[in-house]
mmCIF file of C-alpha atoms and ligand atoms in Angstrom:
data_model
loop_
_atom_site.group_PDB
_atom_site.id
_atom_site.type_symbol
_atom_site.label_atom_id
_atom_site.label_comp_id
_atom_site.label_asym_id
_atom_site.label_seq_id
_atom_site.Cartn_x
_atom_site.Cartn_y
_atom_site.Cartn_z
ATOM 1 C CA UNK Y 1 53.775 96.538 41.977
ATOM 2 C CA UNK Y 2 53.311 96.287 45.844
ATOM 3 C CA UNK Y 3 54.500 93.094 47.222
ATOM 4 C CA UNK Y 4 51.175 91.267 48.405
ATOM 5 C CA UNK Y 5 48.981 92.450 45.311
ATOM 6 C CA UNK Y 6 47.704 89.917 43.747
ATOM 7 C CA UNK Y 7 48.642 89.858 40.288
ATOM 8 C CA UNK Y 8 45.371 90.906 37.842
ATOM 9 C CA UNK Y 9 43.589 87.894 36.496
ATOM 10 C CA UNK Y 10 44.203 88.051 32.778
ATOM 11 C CA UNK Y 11 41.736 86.512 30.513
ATOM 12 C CA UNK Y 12 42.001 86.650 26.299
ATOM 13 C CA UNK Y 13 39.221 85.963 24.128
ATOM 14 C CA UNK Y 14 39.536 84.247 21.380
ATOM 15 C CA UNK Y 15 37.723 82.304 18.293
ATOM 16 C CA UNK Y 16 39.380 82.086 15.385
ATOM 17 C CA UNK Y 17 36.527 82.392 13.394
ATOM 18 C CA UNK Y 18 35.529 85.985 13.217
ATOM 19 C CA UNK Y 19 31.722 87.080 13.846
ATOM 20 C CA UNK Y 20 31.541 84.796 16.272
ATOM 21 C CA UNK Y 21 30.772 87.233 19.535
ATOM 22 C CA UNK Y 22 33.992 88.188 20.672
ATOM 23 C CA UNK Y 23 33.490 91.643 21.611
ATOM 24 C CA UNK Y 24 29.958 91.242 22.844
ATOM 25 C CA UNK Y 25 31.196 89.020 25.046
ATOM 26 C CA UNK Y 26 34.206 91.131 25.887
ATOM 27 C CA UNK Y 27 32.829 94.180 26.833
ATOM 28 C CA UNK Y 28 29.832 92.746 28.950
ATOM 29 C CA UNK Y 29 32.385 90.412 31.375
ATOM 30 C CA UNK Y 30 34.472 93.806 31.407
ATOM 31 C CA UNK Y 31 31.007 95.852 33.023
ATOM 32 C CA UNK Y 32 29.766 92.849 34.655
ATOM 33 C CA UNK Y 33 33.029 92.639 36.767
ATOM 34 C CA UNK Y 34 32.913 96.778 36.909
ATOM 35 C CA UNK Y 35 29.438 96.275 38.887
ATOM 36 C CA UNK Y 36 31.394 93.702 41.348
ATOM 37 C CA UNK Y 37 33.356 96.364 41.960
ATOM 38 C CA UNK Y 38 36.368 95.083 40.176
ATOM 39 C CA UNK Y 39 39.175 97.155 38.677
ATOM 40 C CA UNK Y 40 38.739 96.014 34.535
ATOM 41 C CA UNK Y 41 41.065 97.015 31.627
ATOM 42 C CA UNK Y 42 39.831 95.674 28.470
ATOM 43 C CA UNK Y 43 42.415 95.840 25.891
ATOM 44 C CA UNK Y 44 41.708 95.645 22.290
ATOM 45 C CA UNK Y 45 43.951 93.589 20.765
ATOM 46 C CA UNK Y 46 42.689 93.648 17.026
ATOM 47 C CA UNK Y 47 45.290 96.099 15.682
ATOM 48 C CA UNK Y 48 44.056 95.888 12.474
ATOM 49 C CA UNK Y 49 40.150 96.213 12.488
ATOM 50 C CA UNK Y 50 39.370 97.256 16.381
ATOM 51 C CA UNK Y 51 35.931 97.420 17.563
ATOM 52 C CA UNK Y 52 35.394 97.610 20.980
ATOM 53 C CA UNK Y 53 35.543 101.232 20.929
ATOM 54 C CA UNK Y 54 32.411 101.362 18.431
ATOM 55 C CA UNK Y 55 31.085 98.893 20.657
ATOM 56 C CA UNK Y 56 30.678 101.226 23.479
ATOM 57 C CA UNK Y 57 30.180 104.028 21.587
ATOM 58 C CA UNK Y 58 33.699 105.806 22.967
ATOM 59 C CA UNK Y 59 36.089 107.818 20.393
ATOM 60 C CA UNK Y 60 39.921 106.899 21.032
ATOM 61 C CA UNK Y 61 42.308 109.169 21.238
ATOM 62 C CA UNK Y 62 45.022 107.189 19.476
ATOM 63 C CA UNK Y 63 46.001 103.748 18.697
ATOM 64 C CA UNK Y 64 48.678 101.429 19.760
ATOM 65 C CA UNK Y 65 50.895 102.540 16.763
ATOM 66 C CA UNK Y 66 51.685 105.789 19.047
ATOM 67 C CA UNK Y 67 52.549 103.162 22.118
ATOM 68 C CA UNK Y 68 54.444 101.318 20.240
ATOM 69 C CA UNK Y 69 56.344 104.445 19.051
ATOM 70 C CA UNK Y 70 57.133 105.516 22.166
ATOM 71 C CA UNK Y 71 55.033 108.534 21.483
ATOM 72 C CA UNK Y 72 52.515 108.244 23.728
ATOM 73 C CA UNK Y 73 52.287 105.495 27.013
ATOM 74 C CA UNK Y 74 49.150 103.169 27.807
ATOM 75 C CA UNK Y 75 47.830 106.001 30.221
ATOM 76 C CA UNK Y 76 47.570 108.952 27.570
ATOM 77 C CA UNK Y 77 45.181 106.151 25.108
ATOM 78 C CA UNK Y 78 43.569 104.625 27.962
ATOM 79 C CA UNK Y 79 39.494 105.488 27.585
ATOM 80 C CA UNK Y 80 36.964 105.363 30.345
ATOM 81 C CA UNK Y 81 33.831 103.206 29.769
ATOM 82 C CA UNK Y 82 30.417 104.901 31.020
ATOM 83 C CA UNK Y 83 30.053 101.629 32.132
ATOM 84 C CA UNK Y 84 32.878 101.318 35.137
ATOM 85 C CA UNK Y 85 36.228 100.346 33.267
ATOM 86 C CA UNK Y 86 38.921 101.188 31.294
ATOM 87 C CA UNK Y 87 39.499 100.076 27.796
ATOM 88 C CA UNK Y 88 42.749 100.057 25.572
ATOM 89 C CA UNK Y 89 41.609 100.934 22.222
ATOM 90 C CA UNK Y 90 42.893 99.018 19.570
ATOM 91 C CA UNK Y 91 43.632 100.147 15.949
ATOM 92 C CA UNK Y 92 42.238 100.328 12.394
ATOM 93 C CA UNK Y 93 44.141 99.164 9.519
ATOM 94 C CA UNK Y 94 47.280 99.441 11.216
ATOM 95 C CA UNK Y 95 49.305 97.428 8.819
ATOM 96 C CA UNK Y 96 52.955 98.590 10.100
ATOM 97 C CA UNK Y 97 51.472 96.181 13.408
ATOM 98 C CA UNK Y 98 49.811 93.191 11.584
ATOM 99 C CA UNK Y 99 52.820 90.981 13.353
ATOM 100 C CA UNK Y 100 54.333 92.489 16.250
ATOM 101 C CA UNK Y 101 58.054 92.149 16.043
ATOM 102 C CA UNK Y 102 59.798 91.104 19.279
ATOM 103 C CA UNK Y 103 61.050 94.696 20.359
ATOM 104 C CA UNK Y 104 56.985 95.534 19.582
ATOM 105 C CA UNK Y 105 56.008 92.780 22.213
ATOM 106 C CA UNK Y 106 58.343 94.391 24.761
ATOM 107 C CA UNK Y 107 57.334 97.736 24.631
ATOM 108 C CA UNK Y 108 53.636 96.293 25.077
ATOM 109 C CA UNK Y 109 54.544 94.303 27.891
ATOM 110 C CA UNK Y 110 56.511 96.981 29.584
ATOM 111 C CA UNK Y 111 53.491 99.484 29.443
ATOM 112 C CA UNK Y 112 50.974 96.674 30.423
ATOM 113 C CA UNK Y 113 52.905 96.134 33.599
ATOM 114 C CA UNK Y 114 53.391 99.585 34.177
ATOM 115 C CA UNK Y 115 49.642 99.687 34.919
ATOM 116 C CA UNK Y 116 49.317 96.091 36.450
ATOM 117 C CA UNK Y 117 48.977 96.724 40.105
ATOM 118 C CA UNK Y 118 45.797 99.149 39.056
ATOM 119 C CA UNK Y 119 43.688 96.410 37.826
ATOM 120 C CA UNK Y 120 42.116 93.270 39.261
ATOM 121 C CA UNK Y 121 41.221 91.445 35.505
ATOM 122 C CA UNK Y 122 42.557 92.274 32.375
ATOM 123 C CA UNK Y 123 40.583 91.165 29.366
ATOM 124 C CA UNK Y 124 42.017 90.650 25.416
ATOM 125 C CA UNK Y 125 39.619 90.887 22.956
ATOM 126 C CA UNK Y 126 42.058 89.197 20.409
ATOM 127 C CA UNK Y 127 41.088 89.531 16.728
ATOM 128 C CA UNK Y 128 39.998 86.399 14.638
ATOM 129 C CA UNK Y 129 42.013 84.327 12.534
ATOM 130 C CA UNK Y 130 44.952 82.653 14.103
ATOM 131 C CA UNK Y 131 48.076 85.075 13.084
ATOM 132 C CA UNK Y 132 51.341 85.819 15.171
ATOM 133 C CA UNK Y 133 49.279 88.671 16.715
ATOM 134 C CA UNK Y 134 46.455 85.986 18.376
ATOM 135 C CA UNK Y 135 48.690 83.420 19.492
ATOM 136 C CA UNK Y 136 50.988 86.001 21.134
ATOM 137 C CA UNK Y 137 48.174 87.533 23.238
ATOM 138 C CA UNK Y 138 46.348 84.325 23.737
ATOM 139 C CA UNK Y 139 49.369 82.759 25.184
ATOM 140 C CA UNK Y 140 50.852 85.769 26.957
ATOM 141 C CA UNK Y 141 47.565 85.975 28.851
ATOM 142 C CA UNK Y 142 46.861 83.313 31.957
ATOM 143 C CA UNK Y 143 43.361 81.585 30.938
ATOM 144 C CA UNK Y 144 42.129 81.907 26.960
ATOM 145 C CA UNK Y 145 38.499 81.643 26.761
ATOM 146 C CA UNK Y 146 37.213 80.107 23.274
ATOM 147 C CA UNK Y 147 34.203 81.462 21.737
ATOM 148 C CA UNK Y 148 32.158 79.694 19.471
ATOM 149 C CA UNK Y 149 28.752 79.184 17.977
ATOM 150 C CA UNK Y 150 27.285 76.063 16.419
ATOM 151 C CA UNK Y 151 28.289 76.660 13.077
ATOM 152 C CA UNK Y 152 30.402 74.134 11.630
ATOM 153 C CA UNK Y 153 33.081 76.880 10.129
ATOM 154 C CA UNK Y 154 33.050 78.060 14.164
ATOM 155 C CA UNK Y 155 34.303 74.411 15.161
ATOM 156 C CA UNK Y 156 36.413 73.375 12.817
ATOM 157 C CA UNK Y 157 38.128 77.547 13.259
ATOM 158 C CA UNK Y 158 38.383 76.869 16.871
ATOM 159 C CA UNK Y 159 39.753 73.729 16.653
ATOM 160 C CA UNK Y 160 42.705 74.920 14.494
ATOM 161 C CA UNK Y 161 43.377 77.721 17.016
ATOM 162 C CA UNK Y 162 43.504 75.641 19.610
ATOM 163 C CA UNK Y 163 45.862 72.819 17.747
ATOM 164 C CA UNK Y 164 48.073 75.537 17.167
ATOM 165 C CA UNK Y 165 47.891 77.216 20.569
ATOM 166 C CA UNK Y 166 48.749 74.100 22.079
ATOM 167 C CA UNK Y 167 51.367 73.453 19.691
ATOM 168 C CA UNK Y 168 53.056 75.554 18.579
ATOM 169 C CA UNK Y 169 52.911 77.597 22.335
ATOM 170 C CA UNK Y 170 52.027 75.399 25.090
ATOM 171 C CA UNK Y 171 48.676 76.409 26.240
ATOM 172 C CA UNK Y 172 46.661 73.694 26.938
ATOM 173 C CA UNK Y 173 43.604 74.557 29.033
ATOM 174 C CA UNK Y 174 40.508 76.409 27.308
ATOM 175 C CA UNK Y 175 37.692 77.841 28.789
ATOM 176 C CA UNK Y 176 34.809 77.468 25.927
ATOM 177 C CA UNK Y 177 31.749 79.641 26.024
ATOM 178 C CA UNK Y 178 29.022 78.797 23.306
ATOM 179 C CA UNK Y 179 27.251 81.387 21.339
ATOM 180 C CA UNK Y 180 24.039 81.880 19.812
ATOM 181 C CA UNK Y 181 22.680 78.808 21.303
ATOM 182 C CA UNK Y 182 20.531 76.905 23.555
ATOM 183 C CA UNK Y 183 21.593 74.882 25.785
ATOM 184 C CA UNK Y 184 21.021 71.443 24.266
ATOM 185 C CA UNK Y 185 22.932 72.455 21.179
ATOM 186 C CA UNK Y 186 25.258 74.252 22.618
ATOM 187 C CA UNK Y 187 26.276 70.966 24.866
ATOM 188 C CA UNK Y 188 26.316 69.094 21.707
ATOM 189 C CA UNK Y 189 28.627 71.940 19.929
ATOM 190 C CA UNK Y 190 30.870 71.783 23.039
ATOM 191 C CA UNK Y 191 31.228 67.519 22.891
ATOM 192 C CA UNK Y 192 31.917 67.867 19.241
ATOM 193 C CA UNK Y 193 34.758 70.444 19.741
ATOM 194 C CA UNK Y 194 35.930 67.931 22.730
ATOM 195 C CA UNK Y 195 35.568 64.571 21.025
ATOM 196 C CA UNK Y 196 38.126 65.933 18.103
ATOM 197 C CA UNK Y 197 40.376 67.571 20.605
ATOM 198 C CA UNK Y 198 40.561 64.641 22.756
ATOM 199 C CA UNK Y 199 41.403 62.748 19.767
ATOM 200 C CA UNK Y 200 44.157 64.503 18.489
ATOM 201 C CA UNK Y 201 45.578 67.583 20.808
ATOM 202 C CA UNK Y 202 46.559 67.571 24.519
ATOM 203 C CA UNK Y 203 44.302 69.699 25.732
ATOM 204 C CA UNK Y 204 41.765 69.930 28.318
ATOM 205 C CA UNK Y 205 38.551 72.184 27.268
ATOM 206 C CA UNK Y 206 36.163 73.552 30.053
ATOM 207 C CA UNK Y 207 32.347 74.475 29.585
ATOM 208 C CA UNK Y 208 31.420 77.541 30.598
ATOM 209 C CA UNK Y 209 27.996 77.606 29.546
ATOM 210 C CA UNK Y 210 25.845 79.043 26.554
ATOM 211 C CA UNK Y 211 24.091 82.106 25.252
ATOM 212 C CA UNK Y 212 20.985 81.960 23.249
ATOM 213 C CA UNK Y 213 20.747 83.772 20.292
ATOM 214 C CA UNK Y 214 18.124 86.759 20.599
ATOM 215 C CA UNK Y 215 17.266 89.592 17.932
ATOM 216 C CA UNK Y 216 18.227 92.122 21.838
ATOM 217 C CA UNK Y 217 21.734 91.423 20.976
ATOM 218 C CA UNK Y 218 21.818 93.070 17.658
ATOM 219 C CA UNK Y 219 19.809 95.902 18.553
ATOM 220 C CA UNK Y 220 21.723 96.808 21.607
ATOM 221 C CA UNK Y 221 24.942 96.791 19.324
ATOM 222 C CA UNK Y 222 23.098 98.859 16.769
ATOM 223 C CA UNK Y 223 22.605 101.178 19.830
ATOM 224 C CA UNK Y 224 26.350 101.099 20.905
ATOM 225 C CA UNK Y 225 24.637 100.182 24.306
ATOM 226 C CA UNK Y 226 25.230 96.898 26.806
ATOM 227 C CA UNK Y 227 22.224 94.583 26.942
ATOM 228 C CA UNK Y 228 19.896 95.590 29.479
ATOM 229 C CA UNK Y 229 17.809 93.903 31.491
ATOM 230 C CA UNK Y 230 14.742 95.148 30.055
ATOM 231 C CA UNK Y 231 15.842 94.373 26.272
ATOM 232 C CA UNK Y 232 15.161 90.607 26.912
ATOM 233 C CA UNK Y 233 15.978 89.579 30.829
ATOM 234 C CA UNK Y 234 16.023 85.694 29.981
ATOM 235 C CA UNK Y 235 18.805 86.973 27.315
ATOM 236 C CA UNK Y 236 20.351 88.855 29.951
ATOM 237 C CA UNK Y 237 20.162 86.143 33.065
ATOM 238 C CA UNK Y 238 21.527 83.594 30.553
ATOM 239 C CA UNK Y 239 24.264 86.415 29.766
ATOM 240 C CA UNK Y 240 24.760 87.140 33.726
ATOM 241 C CA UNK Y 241 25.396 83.209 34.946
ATOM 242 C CA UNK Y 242 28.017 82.803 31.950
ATOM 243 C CA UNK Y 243 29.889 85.438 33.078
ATOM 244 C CA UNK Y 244 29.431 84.959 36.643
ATOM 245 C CA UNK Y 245 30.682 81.321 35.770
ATOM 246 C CA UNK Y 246 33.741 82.808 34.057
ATOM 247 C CA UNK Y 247 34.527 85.173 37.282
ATOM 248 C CA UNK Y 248 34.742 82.269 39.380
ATOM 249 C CA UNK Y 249 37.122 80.116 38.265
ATOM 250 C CA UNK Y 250 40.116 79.409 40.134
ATOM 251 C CA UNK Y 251 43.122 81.458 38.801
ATOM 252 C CA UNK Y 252 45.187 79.520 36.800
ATOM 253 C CA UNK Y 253 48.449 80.452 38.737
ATOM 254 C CA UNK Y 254 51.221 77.527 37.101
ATOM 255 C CA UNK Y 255 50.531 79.702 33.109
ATOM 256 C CA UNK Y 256 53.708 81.321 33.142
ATOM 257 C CA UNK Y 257 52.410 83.593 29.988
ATOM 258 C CA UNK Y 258 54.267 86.865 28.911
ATOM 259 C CA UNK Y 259 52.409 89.020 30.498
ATOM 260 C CA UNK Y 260 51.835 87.147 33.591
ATOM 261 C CA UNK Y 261 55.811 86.563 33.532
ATOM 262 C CA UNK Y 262 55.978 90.179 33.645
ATOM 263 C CA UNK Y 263 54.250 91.144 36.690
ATOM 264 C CA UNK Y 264 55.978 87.863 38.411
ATOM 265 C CA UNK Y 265 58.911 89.435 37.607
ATOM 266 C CA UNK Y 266 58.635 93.122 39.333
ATOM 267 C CA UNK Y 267 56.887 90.771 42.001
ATOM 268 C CA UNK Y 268 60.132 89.672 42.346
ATOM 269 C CA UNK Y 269 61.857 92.650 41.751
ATOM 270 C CA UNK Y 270 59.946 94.144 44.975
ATOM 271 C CA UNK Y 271 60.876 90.887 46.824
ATOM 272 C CA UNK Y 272 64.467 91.378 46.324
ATOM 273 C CA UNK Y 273 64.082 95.644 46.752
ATOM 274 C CA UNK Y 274 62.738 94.984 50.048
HETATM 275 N N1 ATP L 301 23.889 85.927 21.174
HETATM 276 C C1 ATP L 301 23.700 86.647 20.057
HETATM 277 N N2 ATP L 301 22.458 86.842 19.548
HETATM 278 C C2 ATP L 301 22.275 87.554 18.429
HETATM 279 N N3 ATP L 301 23.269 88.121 17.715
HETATM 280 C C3 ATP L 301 24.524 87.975 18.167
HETATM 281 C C4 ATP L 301 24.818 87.251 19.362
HETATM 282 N N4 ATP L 301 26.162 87.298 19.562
HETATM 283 C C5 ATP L 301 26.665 88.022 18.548
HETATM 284 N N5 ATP L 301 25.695 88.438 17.706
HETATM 285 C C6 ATP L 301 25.853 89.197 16.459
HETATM 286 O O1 ATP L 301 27.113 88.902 15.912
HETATM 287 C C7 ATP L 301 27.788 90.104 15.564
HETATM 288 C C8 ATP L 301 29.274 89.942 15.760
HETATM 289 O O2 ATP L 301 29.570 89.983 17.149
HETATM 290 P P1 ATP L 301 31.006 90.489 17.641
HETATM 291 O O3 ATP L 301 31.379 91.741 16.951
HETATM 292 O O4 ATP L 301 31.004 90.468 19.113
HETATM 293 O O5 ATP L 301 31.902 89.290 17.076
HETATM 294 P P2 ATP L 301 33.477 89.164 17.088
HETATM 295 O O6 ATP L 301 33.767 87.732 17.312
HETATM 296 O O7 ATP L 301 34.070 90.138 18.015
HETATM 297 O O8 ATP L 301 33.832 89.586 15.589
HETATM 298 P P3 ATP L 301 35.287 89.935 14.963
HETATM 299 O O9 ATP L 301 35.958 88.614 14.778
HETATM 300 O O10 ATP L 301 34.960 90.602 13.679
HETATM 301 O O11 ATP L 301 35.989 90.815 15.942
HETATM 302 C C9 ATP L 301 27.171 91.182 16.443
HETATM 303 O O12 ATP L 301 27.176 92.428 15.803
HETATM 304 C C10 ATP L 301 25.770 90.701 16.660
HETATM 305 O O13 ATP L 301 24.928 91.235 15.679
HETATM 306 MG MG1 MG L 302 35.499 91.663 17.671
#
């Protein structure tokens, strides 16, 4: 990495419960940032049922088993979006990698940072549940966004995520973003979520605002196609200020995740080269 770079803003997604609107999410903040003219790798981190690339409708050619091989590097699997960015296909039913083993992790950081100083945000579309796989990526990354929807099952999911995340691996600020709700109930969601945590975790847990639910949504995924504004533009505005909300928060420079260790690191590196 050039000294003076800035170091790519990485961002996870995460729920625990599954269903919730991970990837949705995911892949719109990923061409939403493409259209500001960022530089956006979306990685797929569900290495066991991926979906991003049926999301957008792209055919992979490989997984991260081959990375993680050594038999082929980041670049050869990386995918262009129609949309503007660059996505890291994850894999499907790849049970050799349901828990990445510590030589695993390396190999993954290594070829992340190899591409670092090529991207301005990095987004993880973790998978659900809260296995070794999630909390690796979700603290590895430097902000963790929390999605979830008013469904009690969504809340009570989160919740154990983020007890565990905070834990078990020290992160302890979460952007939440509420799904498939308006914005009364999705306040209400958000205070329940905070009146438990408050209670019992050290954590601080930061609104980002809402998204209705709308029948659009489902019908552009049928389509393998982003929501447009014609499908339903309040859906889309209320889609547009989320993610423009989640753009511009300040960087969370003092997480000293994996990856973000990483590209400190060759910072470094280049400090002490030159
Ligand atoms: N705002 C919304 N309005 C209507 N339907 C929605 C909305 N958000 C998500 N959905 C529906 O929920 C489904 C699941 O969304 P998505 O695949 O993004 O969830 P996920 O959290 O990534 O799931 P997984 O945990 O399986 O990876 C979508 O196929 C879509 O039909
Ligand atoms: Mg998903």
């Amino acid at each position: 990495m050039s000294v003076g770079k800035e170091m790519p803003r990485v961002i996870a997604l995460c729920s625990g419960k599954g269903g919730v609107g991970k990837t949705f999410f995911a892949v719109h903040l990923a061409a939403f940032a493409a259209l500001q003219g960022k530089k956006v790798l979306l990685m797929d981190a569900d290495l066991g049922l991926a979906n991003v690339d049926v999301m957008l409708g792209i055919s992979p050619q490989g997984s991260i088993l081959e990375m993680i091989r050594g038999e082929k590097d980041l670049q050869q699997l990386m995918v262009s979006a129609r949309q503007g960015f660059d996505v890291l296909p994850g894999g499907s039913g790849l049970y050799e990698l349901t828990t990445l083993d510590a030589e695993q992790q390396q190999v993954m950081m290594d070829e992340m940072r190899s591409v670092s100083d090529r991207y301005d945000l990095v987004l993880i579309d973790v998978a659900a549940g809260i296995g070794d796989n999630v909390l690796y990526f979700v603290s590895a990354a430097e902000s963790a966004l929390v999605v979830i929807t008013p469904e009690p099952t969504s809340l009570t999911d989160a919740y154990a995520l983020i007890k565990v995340l905070s834990r078990q691996r020290g992160v302890k600020r979460f952007m939440v973003v509420v799904n498939q709700a308006e914005a009364f109930d999705a306040q209400i969601t958000f205070r329940r979520l905070v009146s438990v945590a408050d209670r019992y975790l050290d954590v601080h847990l930061d609104y980002v605002g809402h998204l209705p639910y709308a029948a659009a949504v489902r019908k552009a995924i049928q389509q393998q196609s982003l929501l447009q504004d014609q499908d339903s533009p309040q859906t889309k505005q209320a889609l547009d200020v989320v993610l423009e909300s989640i753009l511009s928060r300040p960087r969370d420079i003092h997480r000293h995740g994996g990856l973000q260790f990483f590209w400190e690191h060759s910072l470094n590196e280049g400090l002490s080269a030159g």
